[in-house]
mmCIF file of C-alpha atoms in Angstrom:
data_model
loop_
_atom_site.group_PDB
_atom_site.id
_atom_site.type_symbol
_atom_site.label_atom_id
_atom_site.label_comp_id
_atom_site.label_asym_id
_atom_site.label_seq_id
_atom_site.Cartn_x
_atom_site.Cartn_y
_atom_site.Cartn_z
ATOM 1 C CA MET A 86 27.062 16.301 -8.352
ATOM 2 C CA THR A 87 25.205 14.408 -6.329
ATOM 3 C CA GLU A 88 24.008 10.874 -7.567
ATOM 4 C CA THR A 89 21.753 8.199 -5.846
ATOM 5 C CA ARG A 90 21.571 4.339 -6.819
ATOM 6 C CA PRO A 91 21.553 0.534 -6.112
ATOM 7 C CA ALA A 92 24.749 -0.538 -3.594
ATOM 8 C CA ARG A 93 26.601 -2.811 -5.790
ATOM 9 C CA ALA A 94 29.846 -4.934 -3.996
ATOM 10 C CA ALA A 95 32.107 -2.844 -5.054
ATOM 11 C CA ASP A 96 31.101 -0.223 -2.889
ATOM 12 C CA ALA A 97 31.114 -2.625 0.222
ATOM 13 C CA GLU A 98 34.169 -0.738 1.251
ATOM 14 C CA ASN A 99 32.960 2.876 1.188
ATOM 15 C CA MET A 100 29.786 1.537 3.185
ATOM 16 C CA ALA A 101 32.285 0.468 5.544
ATOM 17 C CA GLU A 102 33.847 3.493 5.603
ATOM 18 C CA VAL A 103 30.737 5.994 6.151
ATOM 19 C CA GLN A 104 29.950 3.520 9.094
ATOM 20 C CA ASN A 105 33.118 4.258 11.291
ATOM 21 C CA ALA A 106 33.220 8.149 10.107
ATOM 22 C CA ILE A 107 29.577 7.622 12.337
ATOM 23 C CA TYR A 108 31.357 5.346 15.104
ATOM 24 C CA ARG A 109 34.497 8.219 15.137
ATOM 25 C CA ALA A 110 32.056 10.396 15.857
ATOM 26 C CA GLY A 111 30.695 8.607 18.790
ATOM 27 C CA LEU A 112 27.517 7.886 17.286
ATOM 28 C CA ARG A 113 27.822 3.799 16.500
ATOM 29 C CA ALA A 114 28.734 1.050 19.022
ATOM 30 C CA SER A 115 30.962 -0.492 17.755
ATOM 31 C CA PRO A 116 33.072 0.084 13.886
ATOM 32 C CA VAL A 117 32.739 -2.425 10.611
ATOM 33 C CA ASP A 118 34.856 -4.089 7.865
ATOM 34 C CA VAL A 119 33.615 -4.922 4.454
ATOM 35 C CA ALA A 120 32.504 -8.508 6.222
ATOM 36 C CA LEU A 121 30.124 -7.476 8.213
ATOM 37 C CA ILE A 122 28.899 -4.537 5.422
ATOM 38 C CA HIS A 123 28.067 -7.502 2.939
ATOM 39 C CA GLU A 124 26.231 -9.794 5.207
ATOM 40 C CA ARG A 125 23.888 -7.176 6.651
ATOM 41 C CA TYR A 126 23.959 -4.605 3.510
ATOM 42 C CA LEU A 127 24.763 -6.444 0.244
ATOM 43 C CA ASP A 128 23.978 -10.225 0.612
ATOM 44 C CA PRO A 129 20.778 -10.468 3.255
ATOM 45 C CA ASP A 130 18.134 -12.548 2.134
ATOM 46 C CA PHE A 131 15.504 -9.980 4.082
ATOM 47 C CA ARG A 132 16.663 -7.089 1.375
ATOM 48 C CA VAL A 133 14.250 -5.238 0.042
ATOM 49 C CA ALA A 134 16.234 -2.139 -1.175
ATOM 50 C CA CYS A 135 20.098 -1.099 -0.856
ATOM 51 C CA THR A 136 20.936 2.170 -1.585
ATOM 52 C CA VAL A 137 23.733 4.650 -1.708
ATOM 53 C CA VAL A 138 24.406 8.593 -2.492
ATOM 54 C CA GLU A 139 27.495 9.695 -4.457
ATOM 55 C CA GLN A 140 28.973 12.982 -3.581
ATOM 56 C CA GLU A 141 31.781 13.418 -6.629
ATOM 57 C CA GLY A 142 32.182 9.753 -6.847
ATOM 58 C CA ARG A 143 32.543 9.117 -3.206
ATOM 59 C CA VAL A 144 29.990 7.072 -1.405
ATOM 60 C CA VAL A 145 29.078 9.267 1.887
ATOM 61 C CA GLY A 146 25.861 7.536 2.967
ATOM 62 C CA PHE A 147 24.170 4.486 2.608
ATOM 63 C CA GLN A 148 19.599 3.635 3.426
ATOM 64 C CA SER A 149 19.110 -0.449 3.984
ATOM 65 C CA LEU A 150 15.541 -1.439 3.651
ATOM 66 C CA LYS A 151 14.997 -5.335 4.239
ATOM 67 C CA ARG A 152 11.763 -7.399 5.185
ATOM 68 C CA ALA A 153 12.027 -8.255 8.842
ATOM 69 C CA TRP A 154 12.794 -12.005 9.518
ATOM 70 C CA PRO A 155 11.858 -14.582 12.301
ATOM 71 C CA GLY A 156 13.638 -13.852 15.467
ATOM 72 C CA ASN A 157 15.609 -10.386 14.167
ATOM 73 C CA PRO A 158 17.155 -9.123 16.737
ATOM 74 C CA TYR A 159 14.761 -5.606 16.658
ATOM 75 C CA ASP A 160 11.828 -7.395 17.613
ATOM 76 C CA VAL A 161 10.168 -5.643 14.871
ATOM 77 C CA PRO A 162 6.846 -8.232 13.270
ATOM 78 C CA GLU A 163 7.310 -10.534 9.571
ATOM 79 C CA GLY A 164 6.632 -8.808 7.129
ATOM 80 C CA TRP A 165 7.306 -5.341 7.938
ATOM 81 C CA GLY A 166 10.483 -3.570 6.734
ATOM 82 C CA ILE A 167 13.957 -2.428 8.921
ATOM 83 C CA ILE A 168 15.315 0.635 7.695
ATOM 84 C CA GLY A 169 18.893 1.776 8.851
ATOM 85 C CA THR A 170 20.625 5.201 7.202
ATOM 86 C CA HIS A 171 24.290 5.909 7.610
ATOM 87 C CA ILE A 172 25.622 9.521 5.999
ATOM 88 C CA ARG A 173 29.021 10.753 7.220
ATOM 89 C CA PRO A 174 28.498 13.198 10.217
ATOM 90 C CA ASP A 175 30.338 15.838 7.413
ATOM 91 C CA VAL A 176 27.658 16.041 5.059
ATOM 92 C CA GLY A 177 24.606 15.835 7.308
ATOM 93 C CA ARG A 178 21.512 17.481 6.825
ATOM 94 C CA SER A 179 22.401 18.380 3.557
ATOM 95 C CA GLY A 180 18.977 16.510 2.459
ATOM 96 C CA LEU A 181 20.865 13.169 1.448
ATOM 97 C CA GLY A 182 18.899 11.720 3.329
ATOM 98 C CA ARG A 183 15.755 12.631 2.182
ATOM 99 C CA ARG A 184 16.998 12.055 -1.098
ATOM 100 C CA LEU A 185 17.280 7.824 -0.115
ATOM 101 C CA PHE A 186 14.541 7.204 1.974
ATOM 102 C CA ALA A 187 12.193 8.373 -1.151
ATOM 103 C CA ALA A 188 14.101 5.669 -3.009
ATOM 104 C CA SER A 189 13.510 3.196 -0.060
ATOM 105 C CA LEU A 190 9.697 4.267 0.216
ATOM 106 C CA ALA A 191 9.563 3.468 -3.786
ATOM 107 C CA ALA A 192 11.219 -0.328 -3.010
ATOM 108 C CA ALA A 193 8.865 -0.578 -0.123
ATOM 109 C CA GLU A 194 5.153 0.445 -1.667
ATOM 110 C CA ALA A 195 6.389 -1.594 -4.499
ATOM 111 C CA ALA A 196 7.549 -4.237 -2.225
ATOM 112 C CA GLY A 197 4.066 -4.059 -1.006
ATOM 113 C CA LEU A 198 5.193 -3.349 2.854
ATOM 114 C CA ARG A 199 2.550 -1.500 4.878
ATOM 115 C CA HIS A 200 4.665 -0.811 7.840
ATOM 116 C CA ILE A 201 8.248 -0.089 8.579
ATOM 117 C CA ASP A 202 11.012 0.555 11.580
ATOM 118 C CA ALA A 203 13.449 2.158 12.310
ATOM 119 C CA SER A 204 14.464 1.350 15.944
ATOM 120 C CA ILE A 205 17.212 4.365 16.728
ATOM 121 C CA GLY A 206 19.654 4.671 19.899
ATOM 122 C CA VAL A 207 18.578 7.043 22.288
ATOM 123 C CA ASP A 208 21.368 9.017 22.444
ATOM 124 C CA ASN A 209 21.744 9.566 18.366
ATOM 125 C CA ALA A 210 20.078 12.522 18.349
ATOM 126 C CA PRO A 211 20.762 13.304 14.434
ATOM 127 C CA ALA A 212 18.967 9.727 13.620
ATOM 128 C CA LEU A 213 15.743 10.316 15.865
ATOM 129 C CA ALA A 214 15.549 14.247 14.478
ATOM 130 C CA TYR A 215 16.487 12.455 10.643
ATOM 131 C CA TYR A 216 13.335 9.733 11.420
ATOM 132 C CA SER A 217 10.951 12.271 12.969
ATOM 133 C CA ALA A 218 11.492 14.472 9.928
ATOM 134 C CA MET A 219 10.627 11.922 7.649
ATOM 135 C CA GLY A 220 7.494 10.736 9.605
ATOM 136 C CA PHE A 221 8.326 8.283 11.851
ATOM 137 C CA ALA A 222 6.628 8.244 15.332
ATOM 138 C CA PRO A 223 7.714 5.722 18.189
ATOM 139 C CA TYR A 224 5.461 3.277 18.254
ATOM 140 C CA ARG A 225 6.932 0.689 21.299
ATOM 141 C CA GLU A 226 8.869 0.900 24.724
ATOM 142 C CA GLY A 227 12.357 0.680 23.618
ATOM 143 C CA THR A 228 15.924 0.287 26.573
ATOM 144 C CA ASP A 229 18.444 1.353 24.577
ATOM 145 C CA THR A 230 16.883 2.035 21.157
ATOM 146 C CA VAL A 231 13.029 4.072 20.283
ATOM 147 C CA PRO A 232 11.494 1.943 18.135
ATOM 148 C CA HIS A 233 9.948 4.131 15.710
ATOM 149 C CA ARG A 234 6.750 3.225 13.107
ATOM 150 C CA PHE A 235 6.452 4.836 9.283
ATOM 151 C CA ASP A 236 3.083 3.803 7.744
ATOM 152 C CA VAL A 237 3.611 3.313 3.933
ATOM 153 C CA TRP A 238 0.228 2.804 3.297
ATOM 154 C CA SER A 239 -1.342 5.964 4.782
ATOM 155 C CA LEU A 240 1.301 7.437 1.699
ATOM 156 C CA THR A 241 -0.922 5.202 -1.040
ATOM 157 C CA PRO A 242 -3.575 6.460 -2.767
ATOM 158 C CA ARG A 243 -6.832 4.273 -2.221
ATOM 159 C CA ARG A 244 -8.185 2.858 -4.977
ATOM 160 C CA PRO A 245 -12.771 3.654 -5.035
ATOM 161 C CA ARG A 246 -14.856 0.802 -3.959
#
């Protein structure tokens, strides 16, 4: 059975293992530890949502959505969302990313975000394909990454004037 739910502090070790599986597959620059998971995904001041997906009680992926903060490393305008998707390579391409993005999109709408940035490594073909399938499109030049944008407001029905 597959379950999508908000991440909890108790998920940190499993979330680290998801990212380390991505690292072992050559799709991440460095391994992570539990402290880094807390710092980046579970404790941040700018967190909008962090959602995990479980299969048979095991966390196999997660997605983080934060509000861009002053001086963020992605050079994303303040007030935009910054998204990161992390799914174990052995369960990729099974619809888990779509489930995670549905939760993140609902959180983005509730938080009033109008745009979401996904800065994707130029060599990460699976992530480039995933974000394209979700409706993200490149919006500016990058060096090691290709910044993609999703316009949240374009999906929100407009009220008649």
